[in-house]
């Protein structure tokens, strides 16, 4: 039987909200274990768009996703936590405590590890995810790393190349704007001349089209990929006229969004709203006492899928996690500006 390791908070997911949970817990003297099925911390930020700029972190004008994750890791460096990567949480088991009557929780991972805690934080972002493939194209993955990609991991890779981007959401617009200046040519393809992304970014894209930096192909859909072992081009069909057009290119980026899957979470007897977990808005707790859901994985009236909202949610949730760990005790809340012990650990003022 596997040894069960005890901790104050088990965090499922090591994305930005999971990492910030460590910070808030650390301020209260609580230790965390983070478990993530990816091979790196940072969640979707690290996996899907490390070079993508983030603009809505308070006090930071612009920061790439990778820089944001690095800053969070620096922020939690003084605190007591462990990270287990390449591990999936397969099971969540409730155990009634003999001492205080509050539930304990045991999580079991794909690596046969077991952890026990009063508090489990599900910070799994969108859950398990995989990029949507282009419709009506036979096995596009045969060109992976040979001209086809579903995310941008290094924007320098695309310098001086002929690029075709497919999509009509935020990611397609963001990367069109980001890569336009360094690409040899860039074509954006969408099935209609309406976009689902931010109005400001769409305006930037249309300005680049007007100035000849971007070629916009609407209303077009993909007909076929051209190449044998490496992408040489792509065939497009006009959605209205049915005319076929071939574009030569070096790289194709499909940004049709993600297929979200909750994975093992669906078997944990939690109240779900579609592919999200229902929580209250006082402590962001699920229907299971001691199981909290924070970040993009949760849902409640007025929910916004923003990192800064996840930060707010986990800040309040950690306060209640402390009360479950130490029933009857006052939460030792204090402002970080007056926390000299924290300042010393971070080297502030030295």
JSON list of C-alpha atoms in Angstrom, two decimals, residues 7 24 27 38 49 59 62-63 69 88 102 105 110 148 206 211 226 228 253 262 277 303 329:
[
{"chain": "A", "resi": 7, "resn": "UNK", "atom": "CA", "xyz": [-0.35, 18.40, 3.60]},
{"chain": "A", "resi": 24, "resn": "UNK", "atom": "CA", "xyz": [-1.84, 32.96, -0.44]},
{"chain": "A", "resi": 27, "resn": "UNK", "atom": "CA", "xyz": [1.10, 33.92, 3.87]},
{"chain": "A", "resi": 38, "resn": "UNK", "atom": "CA", "xyz": [1.71, 18.44, -17.85]},
{"chain": "A", "resi": 49, "resn": "UNK", "atom": "CA", "xyz": [1.13, 30.22, -25.71]},
{"chain": "A", "resi": 59, "resn": "UNK", "atom": "CA", "xyz": [0.32, 46.84, -12.38]},
{"chain": "A", "resi": 62, "resn": "UNK", "atom": "CA", "xyz": [2.55, 43.76, -20.70]},
{"chain": "A", "resi": 63, "resn": "UNK", "atom": "CA", "xyz": [4.08, 40.38, -19.89]},
{"chain": "A", "resi": 69, "resn": "UNK", "atom": "CA", "xyz": [4.72, 32.09, -14.82]},
{"chain": "A", "resi": 88, "resn": "UNK", "atom": "CA", "xyz": [-2.76, 12.92, -13.20]},
{"chain": "A", "resi": 102, "resn": "UNK", "atom": "CA", "xyz": [-14.57, 17.58, 9.17]},
{"chain": "A", "resi": 105, "resn": "UNK", "atom": "CA", "xyz": [-9.65, 13.98, 1.37]},
{"chain": "A", "resi": 110, "resn": "UNK", "atom": "CA", "xyz": [-1.36, 8.00, -11.93]},
{"chain": "A", "resi": 148, "resn": "UNK", "atom": "CA", "xyz": [1.56, 22.31, -39.10]},
{"chain": "A", "resi": 206, "resn": "UNK", "atom": "CA", "xyz": [-7.51, 45.22, -40.10]},
{"chain": "A", "resi": 211, "resn": "UNK", "atom": "CA", "xyz": [-1.11, 48.53, -44.81]},
{"chain": "A", "resi": 226, "resn": "UNK", "atom": "CA", "xyz": [-0.29, 20.43, -49.93]},
{"chain": "A", "resi": 228, "resn": "UNK", "atom": "CA", "xyz": [4.46, 15.09, -49.04]},
{"chain": "A", "resi": 253, "resn": "UNK", "atom": "CA", "xyz": [-1.08, 27.46, -37.62]},
{"chain": "A", "resi": 262, "resn": "UNK", "atom": "CA", "xyz": [-12.93, 17.20, -17.52]},
{"chain": "A", "resi": 277, "resn": "UNK", "atom": "CA", "xyz": [-17.64, 22.90, -11.62]},
{"chain": "A", "resi": 303, "resn": "UNK", "atom": "CA", "xyz": [-18.11, 34.29, -13.91]},
{"chain": "A", "resi": 329, "resn": "UNK", "atom": "CA", "xyz": [-8.84, 29.81, 15.26]}
]
